[in-house]
PDB file of C-alpha atoms in Angstrom:
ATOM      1  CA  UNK A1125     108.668  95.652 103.395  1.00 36.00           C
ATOM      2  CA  UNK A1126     104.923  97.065 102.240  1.00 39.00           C
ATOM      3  CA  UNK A1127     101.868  96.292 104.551  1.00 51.00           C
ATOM      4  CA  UNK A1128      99.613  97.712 101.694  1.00 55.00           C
ATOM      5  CA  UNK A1129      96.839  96.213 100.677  1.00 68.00           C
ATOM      6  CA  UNK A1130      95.780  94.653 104.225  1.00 93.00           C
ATOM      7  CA  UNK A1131      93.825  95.165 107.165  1.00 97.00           C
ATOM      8  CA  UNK A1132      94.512  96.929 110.747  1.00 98.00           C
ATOM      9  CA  UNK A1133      93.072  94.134 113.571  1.00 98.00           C
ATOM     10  CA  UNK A1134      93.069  95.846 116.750  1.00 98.00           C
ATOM     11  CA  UNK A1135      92.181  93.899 119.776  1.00 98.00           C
ATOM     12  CA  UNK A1136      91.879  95.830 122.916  1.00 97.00           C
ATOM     13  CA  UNK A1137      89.168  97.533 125.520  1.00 96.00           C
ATOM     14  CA  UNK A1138      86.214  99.366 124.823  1.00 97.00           C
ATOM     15  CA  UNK A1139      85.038 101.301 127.495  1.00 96.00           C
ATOM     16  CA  UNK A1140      82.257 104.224 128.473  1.00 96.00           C
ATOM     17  CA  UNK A1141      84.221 107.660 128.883  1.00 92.00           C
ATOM     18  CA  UNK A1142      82.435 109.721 131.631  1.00 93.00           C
ATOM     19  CA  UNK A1143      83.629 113.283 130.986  1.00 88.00           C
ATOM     20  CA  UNK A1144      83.859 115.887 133.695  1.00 91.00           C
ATOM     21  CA  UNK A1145      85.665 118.866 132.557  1.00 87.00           C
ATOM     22  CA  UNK A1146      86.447 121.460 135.492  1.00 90.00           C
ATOM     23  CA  UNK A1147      89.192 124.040 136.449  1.00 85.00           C
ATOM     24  CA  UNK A1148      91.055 124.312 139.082  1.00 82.00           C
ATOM     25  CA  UNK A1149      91.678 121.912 142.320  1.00 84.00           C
ATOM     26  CA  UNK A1150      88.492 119.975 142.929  1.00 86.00           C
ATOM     27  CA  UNK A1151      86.605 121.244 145.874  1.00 87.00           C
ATOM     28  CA  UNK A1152      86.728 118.064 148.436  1.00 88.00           C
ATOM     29  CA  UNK A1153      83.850 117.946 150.357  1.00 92.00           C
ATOM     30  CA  UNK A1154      81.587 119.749 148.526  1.00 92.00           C
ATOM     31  CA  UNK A1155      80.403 120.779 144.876  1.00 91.00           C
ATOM     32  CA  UNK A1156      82.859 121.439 141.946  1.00 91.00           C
ATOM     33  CA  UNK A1157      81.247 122.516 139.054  1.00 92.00           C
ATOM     34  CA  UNK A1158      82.059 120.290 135.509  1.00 92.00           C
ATOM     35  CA  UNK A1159      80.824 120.127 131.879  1.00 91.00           C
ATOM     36  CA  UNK A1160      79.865 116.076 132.085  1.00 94.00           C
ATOM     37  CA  UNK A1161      79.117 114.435 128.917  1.00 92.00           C
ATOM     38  CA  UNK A1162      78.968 110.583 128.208  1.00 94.00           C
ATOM     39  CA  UNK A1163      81.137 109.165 125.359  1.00 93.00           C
ATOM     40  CA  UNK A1164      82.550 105.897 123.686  1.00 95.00           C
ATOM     41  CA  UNK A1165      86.135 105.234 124.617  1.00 94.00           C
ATOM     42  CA  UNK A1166      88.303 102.618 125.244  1.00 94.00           C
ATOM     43  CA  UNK A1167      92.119 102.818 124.169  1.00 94.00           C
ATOM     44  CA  UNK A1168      91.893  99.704 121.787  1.00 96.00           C
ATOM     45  CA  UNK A1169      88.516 101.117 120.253  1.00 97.00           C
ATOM     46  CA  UNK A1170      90.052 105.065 120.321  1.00 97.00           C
ATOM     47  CA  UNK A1171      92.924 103.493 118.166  1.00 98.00           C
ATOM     48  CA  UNK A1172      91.021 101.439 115.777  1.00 98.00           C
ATOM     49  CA  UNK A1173      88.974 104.782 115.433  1.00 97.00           C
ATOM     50  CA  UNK A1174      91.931 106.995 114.395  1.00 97.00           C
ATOM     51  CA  UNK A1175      92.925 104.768 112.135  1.00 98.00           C
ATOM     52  CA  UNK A1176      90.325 104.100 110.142  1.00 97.00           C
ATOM     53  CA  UNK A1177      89.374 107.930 110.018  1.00 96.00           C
ATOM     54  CA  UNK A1178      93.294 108.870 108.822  1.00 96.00           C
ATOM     55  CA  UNK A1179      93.713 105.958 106.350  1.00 89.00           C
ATOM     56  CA  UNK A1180      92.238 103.939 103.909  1.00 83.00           C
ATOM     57  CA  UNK A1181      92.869 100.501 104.854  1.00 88.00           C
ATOM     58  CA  UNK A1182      89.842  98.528 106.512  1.00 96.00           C
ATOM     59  CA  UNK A1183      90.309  98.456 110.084  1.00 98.00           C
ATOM     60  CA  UNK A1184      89.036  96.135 112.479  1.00 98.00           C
ATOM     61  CA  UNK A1185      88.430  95.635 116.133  1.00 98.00           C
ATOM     62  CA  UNK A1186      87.338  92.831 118.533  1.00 98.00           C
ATOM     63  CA  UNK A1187      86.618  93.564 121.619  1.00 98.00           C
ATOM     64  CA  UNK A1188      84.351  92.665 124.699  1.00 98.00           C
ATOM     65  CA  UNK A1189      81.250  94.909 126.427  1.00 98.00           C
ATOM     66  CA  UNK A1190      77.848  94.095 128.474  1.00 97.00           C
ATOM     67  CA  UNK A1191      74.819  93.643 127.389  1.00 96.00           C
ATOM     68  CA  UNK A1192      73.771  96.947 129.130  1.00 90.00           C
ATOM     69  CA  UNK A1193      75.289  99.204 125.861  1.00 96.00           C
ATOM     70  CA  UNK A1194      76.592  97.274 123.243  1.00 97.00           C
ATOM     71  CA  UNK A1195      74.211  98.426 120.588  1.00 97.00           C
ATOM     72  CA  UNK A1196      75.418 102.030 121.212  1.00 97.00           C
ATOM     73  CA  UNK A1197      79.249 101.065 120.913  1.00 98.00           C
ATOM     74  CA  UNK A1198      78.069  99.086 118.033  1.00 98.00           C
ATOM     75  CA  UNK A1199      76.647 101.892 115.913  1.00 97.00           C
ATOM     76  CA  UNK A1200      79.359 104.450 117.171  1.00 97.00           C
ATOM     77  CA  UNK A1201      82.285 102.024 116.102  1.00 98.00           C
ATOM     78  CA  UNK A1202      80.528 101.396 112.861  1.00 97.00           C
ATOM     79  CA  UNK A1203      80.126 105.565 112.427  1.00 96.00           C
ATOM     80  CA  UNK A1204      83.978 105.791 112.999  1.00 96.00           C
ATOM     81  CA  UNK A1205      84.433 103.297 109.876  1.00 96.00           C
ATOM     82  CA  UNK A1206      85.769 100.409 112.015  1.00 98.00           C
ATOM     83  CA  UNK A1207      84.253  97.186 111.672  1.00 98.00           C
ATOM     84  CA  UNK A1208      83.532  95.724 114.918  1.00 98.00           C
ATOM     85  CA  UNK A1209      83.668  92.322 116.186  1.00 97.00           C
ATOM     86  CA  UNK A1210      82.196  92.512 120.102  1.00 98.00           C
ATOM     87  CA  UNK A1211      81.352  89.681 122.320  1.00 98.00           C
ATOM     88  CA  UNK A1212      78.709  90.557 124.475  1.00 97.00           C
ATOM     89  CA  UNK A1213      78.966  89.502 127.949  1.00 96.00           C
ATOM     90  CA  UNK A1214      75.469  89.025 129.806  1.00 95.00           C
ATOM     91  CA  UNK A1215      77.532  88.933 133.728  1.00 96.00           C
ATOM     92  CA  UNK A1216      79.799  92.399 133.430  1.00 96.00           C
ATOM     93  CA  UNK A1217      78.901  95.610 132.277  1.00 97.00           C
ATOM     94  CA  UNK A1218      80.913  97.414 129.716  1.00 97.00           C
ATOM     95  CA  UNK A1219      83.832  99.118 131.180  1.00 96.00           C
ATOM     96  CA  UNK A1220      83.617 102.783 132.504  1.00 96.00           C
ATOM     97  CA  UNK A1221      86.133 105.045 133.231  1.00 93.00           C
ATOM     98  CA  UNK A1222      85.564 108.605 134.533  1.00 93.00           C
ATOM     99  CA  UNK A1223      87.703 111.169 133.239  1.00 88.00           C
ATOM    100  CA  UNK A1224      88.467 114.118 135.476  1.00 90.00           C
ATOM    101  CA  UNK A1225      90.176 117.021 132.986  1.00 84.00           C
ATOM    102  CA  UNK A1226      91.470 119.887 134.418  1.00 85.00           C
ATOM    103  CA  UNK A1227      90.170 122.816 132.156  1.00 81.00           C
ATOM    104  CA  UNK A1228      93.597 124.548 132.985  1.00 73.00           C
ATOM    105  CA  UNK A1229      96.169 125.387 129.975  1.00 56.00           C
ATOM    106  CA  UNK A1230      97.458 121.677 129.998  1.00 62.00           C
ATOM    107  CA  UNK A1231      93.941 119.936 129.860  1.00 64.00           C
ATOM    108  CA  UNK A1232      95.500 117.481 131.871  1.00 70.00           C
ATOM    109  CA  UNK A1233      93.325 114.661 132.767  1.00 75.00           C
ATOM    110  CA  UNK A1234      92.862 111.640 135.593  1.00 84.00           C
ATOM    111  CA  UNK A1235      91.063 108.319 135.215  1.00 85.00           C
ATOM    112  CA  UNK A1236      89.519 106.408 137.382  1.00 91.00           C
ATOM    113  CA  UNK A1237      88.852 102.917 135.994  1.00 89.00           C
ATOM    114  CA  UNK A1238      86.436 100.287 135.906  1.00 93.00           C
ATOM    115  CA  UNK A1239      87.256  97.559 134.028  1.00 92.00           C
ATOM    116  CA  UNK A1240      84.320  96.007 133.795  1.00 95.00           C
ATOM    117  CA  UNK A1241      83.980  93.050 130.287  1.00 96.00           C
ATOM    118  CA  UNK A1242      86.897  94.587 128.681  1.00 95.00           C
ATOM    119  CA  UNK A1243      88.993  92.620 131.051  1.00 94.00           C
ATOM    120  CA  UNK A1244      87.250  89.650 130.819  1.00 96.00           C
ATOM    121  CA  UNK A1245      87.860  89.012 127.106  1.00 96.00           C
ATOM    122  CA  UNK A1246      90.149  85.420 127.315  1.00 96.00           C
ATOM    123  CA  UNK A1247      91.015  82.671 124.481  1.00 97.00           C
ATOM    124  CA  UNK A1248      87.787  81.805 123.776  1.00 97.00           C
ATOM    125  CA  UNK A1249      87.188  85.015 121.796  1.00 97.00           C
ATOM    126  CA  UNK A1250      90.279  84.682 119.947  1.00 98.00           C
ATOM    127  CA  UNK A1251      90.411  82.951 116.139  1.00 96.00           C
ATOM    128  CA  UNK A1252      92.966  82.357 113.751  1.00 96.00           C
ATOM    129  CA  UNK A1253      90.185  83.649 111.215  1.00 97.00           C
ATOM    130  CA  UNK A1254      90.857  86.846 112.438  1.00 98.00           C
ATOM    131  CA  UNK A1255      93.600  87.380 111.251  1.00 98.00           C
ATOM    132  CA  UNK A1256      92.156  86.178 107.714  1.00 97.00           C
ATOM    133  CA  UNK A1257      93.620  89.439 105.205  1.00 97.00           C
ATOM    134  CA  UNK A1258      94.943  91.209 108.366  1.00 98.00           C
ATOM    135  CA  UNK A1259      98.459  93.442 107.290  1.00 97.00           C
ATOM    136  CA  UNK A1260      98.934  94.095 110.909  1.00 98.00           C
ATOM    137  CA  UNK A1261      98.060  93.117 114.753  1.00 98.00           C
ATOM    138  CA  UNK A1262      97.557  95.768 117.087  1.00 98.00           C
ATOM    139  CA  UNK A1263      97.307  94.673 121.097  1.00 98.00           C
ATOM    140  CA  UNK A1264      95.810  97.409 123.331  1.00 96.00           C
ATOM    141  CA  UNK A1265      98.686  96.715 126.533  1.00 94.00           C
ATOM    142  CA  UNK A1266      95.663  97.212 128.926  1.00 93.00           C
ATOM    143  CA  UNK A1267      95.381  93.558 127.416  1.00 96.00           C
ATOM    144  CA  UNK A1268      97.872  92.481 129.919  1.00 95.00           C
ATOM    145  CA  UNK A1269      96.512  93.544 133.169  1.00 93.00           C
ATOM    146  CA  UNK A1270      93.944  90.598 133.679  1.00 94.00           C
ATOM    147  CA  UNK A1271      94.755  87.163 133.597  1.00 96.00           C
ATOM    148  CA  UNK A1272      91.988  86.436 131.093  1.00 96.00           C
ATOM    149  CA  UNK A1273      92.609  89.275 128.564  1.00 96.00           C
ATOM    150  CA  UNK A1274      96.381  88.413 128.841  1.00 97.00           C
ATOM    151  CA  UNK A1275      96.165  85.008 127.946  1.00 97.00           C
ATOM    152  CA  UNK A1276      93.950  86.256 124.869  1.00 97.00           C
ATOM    153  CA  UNK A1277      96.774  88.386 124.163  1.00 97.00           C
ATOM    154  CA  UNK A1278      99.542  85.825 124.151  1.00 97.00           C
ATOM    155  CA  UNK A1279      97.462  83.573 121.708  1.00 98.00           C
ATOM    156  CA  UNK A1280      96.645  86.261 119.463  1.00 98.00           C
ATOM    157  CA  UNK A1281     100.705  87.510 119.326  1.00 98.00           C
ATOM    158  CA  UNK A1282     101.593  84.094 118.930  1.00 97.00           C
ATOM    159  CA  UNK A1283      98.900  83.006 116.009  1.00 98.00           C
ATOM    160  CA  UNK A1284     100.028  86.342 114.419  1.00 98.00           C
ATOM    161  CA  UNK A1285     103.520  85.335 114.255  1.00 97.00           C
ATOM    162  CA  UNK A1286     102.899  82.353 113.077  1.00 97.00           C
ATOM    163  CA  UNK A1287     101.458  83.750 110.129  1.00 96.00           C
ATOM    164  CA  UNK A1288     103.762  86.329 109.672  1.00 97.00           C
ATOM    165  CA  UNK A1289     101.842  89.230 110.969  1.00 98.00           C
ATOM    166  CA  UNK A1290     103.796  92.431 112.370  1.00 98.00           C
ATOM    167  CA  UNK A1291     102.460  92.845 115.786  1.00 98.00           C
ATOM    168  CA  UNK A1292     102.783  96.289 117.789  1.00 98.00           C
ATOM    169  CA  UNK A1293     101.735  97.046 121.207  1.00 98.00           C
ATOM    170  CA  UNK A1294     100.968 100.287 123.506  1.00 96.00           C
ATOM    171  CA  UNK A1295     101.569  99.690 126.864  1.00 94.00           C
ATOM    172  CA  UNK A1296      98.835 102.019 127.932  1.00 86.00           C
ATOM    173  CA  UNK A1297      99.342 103.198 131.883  1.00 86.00           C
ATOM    174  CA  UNK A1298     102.565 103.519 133.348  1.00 87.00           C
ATOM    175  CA  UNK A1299     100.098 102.995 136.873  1.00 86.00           C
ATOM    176  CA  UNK A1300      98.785  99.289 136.062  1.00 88.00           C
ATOM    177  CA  UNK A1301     102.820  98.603 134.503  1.00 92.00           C
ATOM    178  CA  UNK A1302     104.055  99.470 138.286  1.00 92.00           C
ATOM    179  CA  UNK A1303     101.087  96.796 139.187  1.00 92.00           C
ATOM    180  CA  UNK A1304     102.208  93.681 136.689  1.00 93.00           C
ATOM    181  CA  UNK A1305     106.019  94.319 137.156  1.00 94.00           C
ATOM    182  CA  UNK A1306     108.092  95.917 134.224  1.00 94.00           C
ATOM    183  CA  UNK A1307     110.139  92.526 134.127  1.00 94.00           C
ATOM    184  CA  UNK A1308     106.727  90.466 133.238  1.00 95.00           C
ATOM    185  CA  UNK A1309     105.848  93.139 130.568  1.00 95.00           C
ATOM    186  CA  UNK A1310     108.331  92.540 128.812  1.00 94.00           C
ATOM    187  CA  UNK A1311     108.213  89.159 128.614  1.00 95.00           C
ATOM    188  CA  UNK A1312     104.914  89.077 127.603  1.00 95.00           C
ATOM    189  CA  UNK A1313     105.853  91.527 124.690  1.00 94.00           C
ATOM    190  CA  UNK A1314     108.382  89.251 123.585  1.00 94.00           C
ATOM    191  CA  UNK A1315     107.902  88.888 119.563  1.00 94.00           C
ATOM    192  CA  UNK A1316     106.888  92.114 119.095  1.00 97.00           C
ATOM    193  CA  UNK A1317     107.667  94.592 115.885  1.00 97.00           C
ATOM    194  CA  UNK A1318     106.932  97.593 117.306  1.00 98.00           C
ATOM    195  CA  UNK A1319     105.816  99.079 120.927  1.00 98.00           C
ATOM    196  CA  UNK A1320     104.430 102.670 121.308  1.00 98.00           C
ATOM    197  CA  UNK A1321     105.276 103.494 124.835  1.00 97.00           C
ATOM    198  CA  UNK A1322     103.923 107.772 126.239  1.00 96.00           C
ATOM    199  CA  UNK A1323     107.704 109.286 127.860  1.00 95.00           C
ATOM    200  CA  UNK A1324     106.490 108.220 131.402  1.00 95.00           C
ATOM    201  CA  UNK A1325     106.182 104.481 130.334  1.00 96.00           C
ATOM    202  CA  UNK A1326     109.372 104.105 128.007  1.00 97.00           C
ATOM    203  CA  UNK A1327     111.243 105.824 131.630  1.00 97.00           C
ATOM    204  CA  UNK A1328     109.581 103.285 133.724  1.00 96.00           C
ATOM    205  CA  UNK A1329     110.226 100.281 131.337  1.00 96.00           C
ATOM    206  CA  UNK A1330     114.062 101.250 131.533  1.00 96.00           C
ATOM    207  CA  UNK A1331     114.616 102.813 134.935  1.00 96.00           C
ATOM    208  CA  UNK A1332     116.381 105.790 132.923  1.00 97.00           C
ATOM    209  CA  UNK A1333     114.909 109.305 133.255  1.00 97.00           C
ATOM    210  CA  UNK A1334     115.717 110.537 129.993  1.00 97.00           C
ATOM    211  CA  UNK A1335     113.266 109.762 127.736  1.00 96.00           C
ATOM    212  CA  UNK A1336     115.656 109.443 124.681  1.00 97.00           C
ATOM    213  CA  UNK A1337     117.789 107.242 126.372  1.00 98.00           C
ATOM    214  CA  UNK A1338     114.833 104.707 127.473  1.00 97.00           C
ATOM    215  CA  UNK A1339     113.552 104.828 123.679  1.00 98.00           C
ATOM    216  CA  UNK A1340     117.002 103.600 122.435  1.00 98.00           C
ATOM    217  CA  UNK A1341     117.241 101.383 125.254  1.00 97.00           C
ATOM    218  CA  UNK A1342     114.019  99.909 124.249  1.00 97.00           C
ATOM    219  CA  UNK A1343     114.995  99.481 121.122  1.00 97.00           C
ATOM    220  CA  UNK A1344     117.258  96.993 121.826  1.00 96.00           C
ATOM    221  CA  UNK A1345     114.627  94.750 123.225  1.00 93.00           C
ATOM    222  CA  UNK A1346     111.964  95.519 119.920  1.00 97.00           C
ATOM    223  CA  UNK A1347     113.077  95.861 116.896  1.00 97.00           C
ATOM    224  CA  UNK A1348     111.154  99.329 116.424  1.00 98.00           C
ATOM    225  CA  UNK A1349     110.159 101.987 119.561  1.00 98.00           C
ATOM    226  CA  UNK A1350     108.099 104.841 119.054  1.00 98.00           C
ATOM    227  CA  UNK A1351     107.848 106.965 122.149  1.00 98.00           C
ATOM    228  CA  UNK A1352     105.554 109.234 122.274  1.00 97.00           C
ATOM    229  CA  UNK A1353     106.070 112.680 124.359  1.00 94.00           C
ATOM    230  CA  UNK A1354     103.284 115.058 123.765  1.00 91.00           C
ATOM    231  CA  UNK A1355     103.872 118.353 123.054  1.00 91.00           C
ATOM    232  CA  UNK A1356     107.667 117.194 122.669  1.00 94.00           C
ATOM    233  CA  UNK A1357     106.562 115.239 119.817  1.00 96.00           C
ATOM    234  CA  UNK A1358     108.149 111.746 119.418  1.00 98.00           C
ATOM    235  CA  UNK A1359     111.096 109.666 119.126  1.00 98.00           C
ATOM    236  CA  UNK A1360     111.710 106.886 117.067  1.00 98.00           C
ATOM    237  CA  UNK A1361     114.064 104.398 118.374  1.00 98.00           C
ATOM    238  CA  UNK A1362     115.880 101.243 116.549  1.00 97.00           C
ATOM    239  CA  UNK A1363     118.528  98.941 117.468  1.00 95.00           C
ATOM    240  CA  UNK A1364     119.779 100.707 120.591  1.00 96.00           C
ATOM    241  CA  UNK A1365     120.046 103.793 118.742  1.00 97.00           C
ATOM    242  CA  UNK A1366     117.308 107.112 118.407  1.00 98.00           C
ATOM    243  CA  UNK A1367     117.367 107.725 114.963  1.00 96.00           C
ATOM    244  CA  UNK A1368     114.739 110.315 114.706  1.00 97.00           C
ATOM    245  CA  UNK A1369     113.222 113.509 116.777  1.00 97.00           C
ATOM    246  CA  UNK A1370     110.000 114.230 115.323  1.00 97.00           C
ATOM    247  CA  UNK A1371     108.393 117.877 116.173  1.00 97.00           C
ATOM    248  CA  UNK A1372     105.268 117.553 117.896  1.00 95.00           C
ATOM    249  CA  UNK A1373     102.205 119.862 115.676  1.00 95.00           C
ATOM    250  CA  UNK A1374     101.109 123.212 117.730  1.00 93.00           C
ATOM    251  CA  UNK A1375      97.878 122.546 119.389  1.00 92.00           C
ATOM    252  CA  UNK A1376      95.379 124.378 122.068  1.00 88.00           C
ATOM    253  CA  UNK A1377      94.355 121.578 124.669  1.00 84.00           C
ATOM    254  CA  UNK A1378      90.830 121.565 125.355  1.00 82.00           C
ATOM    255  CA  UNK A1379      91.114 117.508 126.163  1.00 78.00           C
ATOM    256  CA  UNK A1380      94.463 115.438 126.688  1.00 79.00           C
ATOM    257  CA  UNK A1381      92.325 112.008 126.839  1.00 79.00           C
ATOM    258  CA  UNK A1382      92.981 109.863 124.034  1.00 85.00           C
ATOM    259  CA  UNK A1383      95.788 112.035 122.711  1.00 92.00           C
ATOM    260  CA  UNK A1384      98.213 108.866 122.804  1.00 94.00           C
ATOM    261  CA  UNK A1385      95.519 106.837 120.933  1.00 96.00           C
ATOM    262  CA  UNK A1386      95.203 108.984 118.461  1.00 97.00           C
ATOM    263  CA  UNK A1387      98.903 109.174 117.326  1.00 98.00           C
ATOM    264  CA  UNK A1388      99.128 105.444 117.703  1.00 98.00           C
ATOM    265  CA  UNK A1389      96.092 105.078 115.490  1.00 98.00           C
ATOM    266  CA  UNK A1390      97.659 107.594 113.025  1.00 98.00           C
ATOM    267  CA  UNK A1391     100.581 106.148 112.928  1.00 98.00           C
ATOM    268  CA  UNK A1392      99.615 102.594 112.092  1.00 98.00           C
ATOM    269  CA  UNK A1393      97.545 103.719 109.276  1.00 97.00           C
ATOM    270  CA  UNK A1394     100.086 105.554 107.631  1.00 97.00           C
ATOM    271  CA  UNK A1395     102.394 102.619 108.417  1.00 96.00           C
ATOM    272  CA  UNK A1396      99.847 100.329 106.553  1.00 96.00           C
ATOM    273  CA  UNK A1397     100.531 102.829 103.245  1.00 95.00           C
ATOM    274  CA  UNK A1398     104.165 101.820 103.552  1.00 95.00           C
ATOM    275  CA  UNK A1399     105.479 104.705 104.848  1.00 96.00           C
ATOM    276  CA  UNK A1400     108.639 105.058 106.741  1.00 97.00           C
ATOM    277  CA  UNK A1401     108.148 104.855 110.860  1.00 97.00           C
ATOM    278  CA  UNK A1402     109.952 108.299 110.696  1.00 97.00           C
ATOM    279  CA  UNK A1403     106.677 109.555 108.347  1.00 98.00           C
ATOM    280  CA  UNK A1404     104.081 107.622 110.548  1.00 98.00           C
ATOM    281  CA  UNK A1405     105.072 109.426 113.572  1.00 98.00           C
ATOM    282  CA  UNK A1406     105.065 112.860 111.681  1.00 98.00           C
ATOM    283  CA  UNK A1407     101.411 111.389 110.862  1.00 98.00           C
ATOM    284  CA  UNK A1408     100.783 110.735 114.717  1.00 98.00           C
ATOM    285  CA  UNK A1409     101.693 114.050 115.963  1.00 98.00           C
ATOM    286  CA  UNK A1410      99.199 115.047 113.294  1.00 97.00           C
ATOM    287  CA  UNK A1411      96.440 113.395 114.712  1.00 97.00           C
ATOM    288  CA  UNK A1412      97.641 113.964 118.225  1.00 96.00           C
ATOM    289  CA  UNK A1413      97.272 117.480 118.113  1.00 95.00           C
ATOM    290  CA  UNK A1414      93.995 117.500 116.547  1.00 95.00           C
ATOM    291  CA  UNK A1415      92.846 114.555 118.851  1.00 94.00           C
ATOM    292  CA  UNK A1416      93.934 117.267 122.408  1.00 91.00           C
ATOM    293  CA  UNK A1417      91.540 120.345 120.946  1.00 91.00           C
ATOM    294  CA  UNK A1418      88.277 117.808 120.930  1.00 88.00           C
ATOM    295  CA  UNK A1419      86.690 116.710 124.054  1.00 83.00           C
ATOM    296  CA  UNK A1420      86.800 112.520 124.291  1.00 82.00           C
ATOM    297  CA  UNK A1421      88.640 110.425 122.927  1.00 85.00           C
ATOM    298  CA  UNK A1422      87.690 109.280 118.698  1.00 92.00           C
ATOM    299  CA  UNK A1423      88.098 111.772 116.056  1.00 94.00           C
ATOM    300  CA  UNK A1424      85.277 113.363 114.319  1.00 90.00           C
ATOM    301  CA  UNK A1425      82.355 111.385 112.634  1.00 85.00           C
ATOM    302  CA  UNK A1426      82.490 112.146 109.019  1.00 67.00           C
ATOM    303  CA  UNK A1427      78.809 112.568 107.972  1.00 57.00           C
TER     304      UNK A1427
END
């Protein structure tokens, strides 16, 4: 079946990357020297970002930030081509979540999170509307970690199958999974098309260590798993079987943060073309690899 012709909703967090890039251990106790820089994130908004740069389909994006910057994530949404639907909260700040990236060959990275309004988004933001010309639903999982936001999530899945809407979902941190219980994720991704899980989470969502063998296990749960694995490219994953291995796209890591989100993002675009999943993820690795040699999260802002 074709998605052409319709829009990408993604609902999910948008968030205030604080960039520190540094090398080596950090120093405790004293001063470790980093290149900082400030920059709109957000795994929900880094998706709907990548998409809309790598296809042609409108993509959308609701989300929830304070008062204190939602003009700026207005205008750098809108610069990204996404069309952004943001309720402003006047008692949280936006989200903010520091980024520590080791400036070592791996440009391996650590978060440390505030959740901040992006957790806060419940029911009340949600309407059928939406969904008004949408092709596909895309639920950020970091969704499922507050009560509020997870309650908005189960309407939105549940108005979206109702109308027929393909629905797919990245769980986002194999930490906060260990946190809500791998049982109760599940669950709540119940009705599902398609989950995008990084090797660490599709491991942790099965209990299995290989990562091939939690994709296909996975796939038994939802009708279509897409496991991402970094420089080991991805696996696609239906009906208890692993049907493809696709090669992951050289790259020199400056940045690992939003690597996952841009893949995902990739990948639902060129899903949205009617591609095959198998093509989509060859699209992902794509935009993974370019997403790892830029520092932050969103691709490049096409003047």
């Amino acid at each position: 079946m074709t998605e052409s012709g319709g829009a990408l909703l993604v609902v999910g967090d948008v968030i205030t990357d604080i960039v520190a890039r540094h090398r080596g251990p950090l120093a405790s106790g004293t001063d470790t020297t980093a290149a900082i820089r400030t920059l709109p994130g957000g795994a929900g908004a880094n998706v709907a970002c990548w998409a809309a740069h790598w296809g042609r389909s409108e993509v959308r994006l609701l989300g929830r930030v304070g008062l204190d910057s939602a003009a700026w994530h207005e205008r750098e949404l809108t610069a990204c081509g996404v069309r952004p639907r943001l309720v402003v909260d006047r008692e949280a700040p936006t989200g903010t979540v520091i980024c520590l990236v080791d400036t070592g060959s791996a440009a391996e990275r650590t978060f440390l999170t505030q959740s901040g309004a992006s957790a806060r988004l419940d029911p009340d933001d949600w309407s059928d509307e939406l969904l008004d010309g949408v092709a596909r639903l895309h639920l950020s999982g970091y969704l499922l970690f507050s009560p509020t936001s997870r309650a908005l999530a189960t309407v939105a899945l549940a108005s979206a199958r109702a109308r027929g809407v393909p629905v797919s979902l990245d769980p986002a941190s194999a930490g906060y999974l260990v946190e809500l219980g791998v049982d109760r994720f599940l669950d709540l991704a119940a009705g599902v098309d398609v989950l995008l899980p990084s090797r660490d989470e599709a491991c942790l969502l099965t209990g299995l260590p290989d990562p091939a063998d939690a994709a296909a296990k996975l796939s038994r749960h939802v009708p279509l798993v897409v496991a991402k694995q970094g420089a080991e490219g991805a696996l696609v994953a239906r009906s208890g079987t692993v049907c493809a291995h696709v090669p992951a796209v050289p790259a020199t890591p400056r940045d690992t943060t939003g690597a996952g989100d841009a893949f995902t993002g990739a990948f639902l675009a060129t899903l949205l073309t009617g591609a095959a999943p198998e093509d989509a993820a060859a699209q992902g690795c794509r935009a993974g690899a370019r997403a790892v040699e830029r520092v932050g999260g969103r691709p490049p802002v096409l003047g």
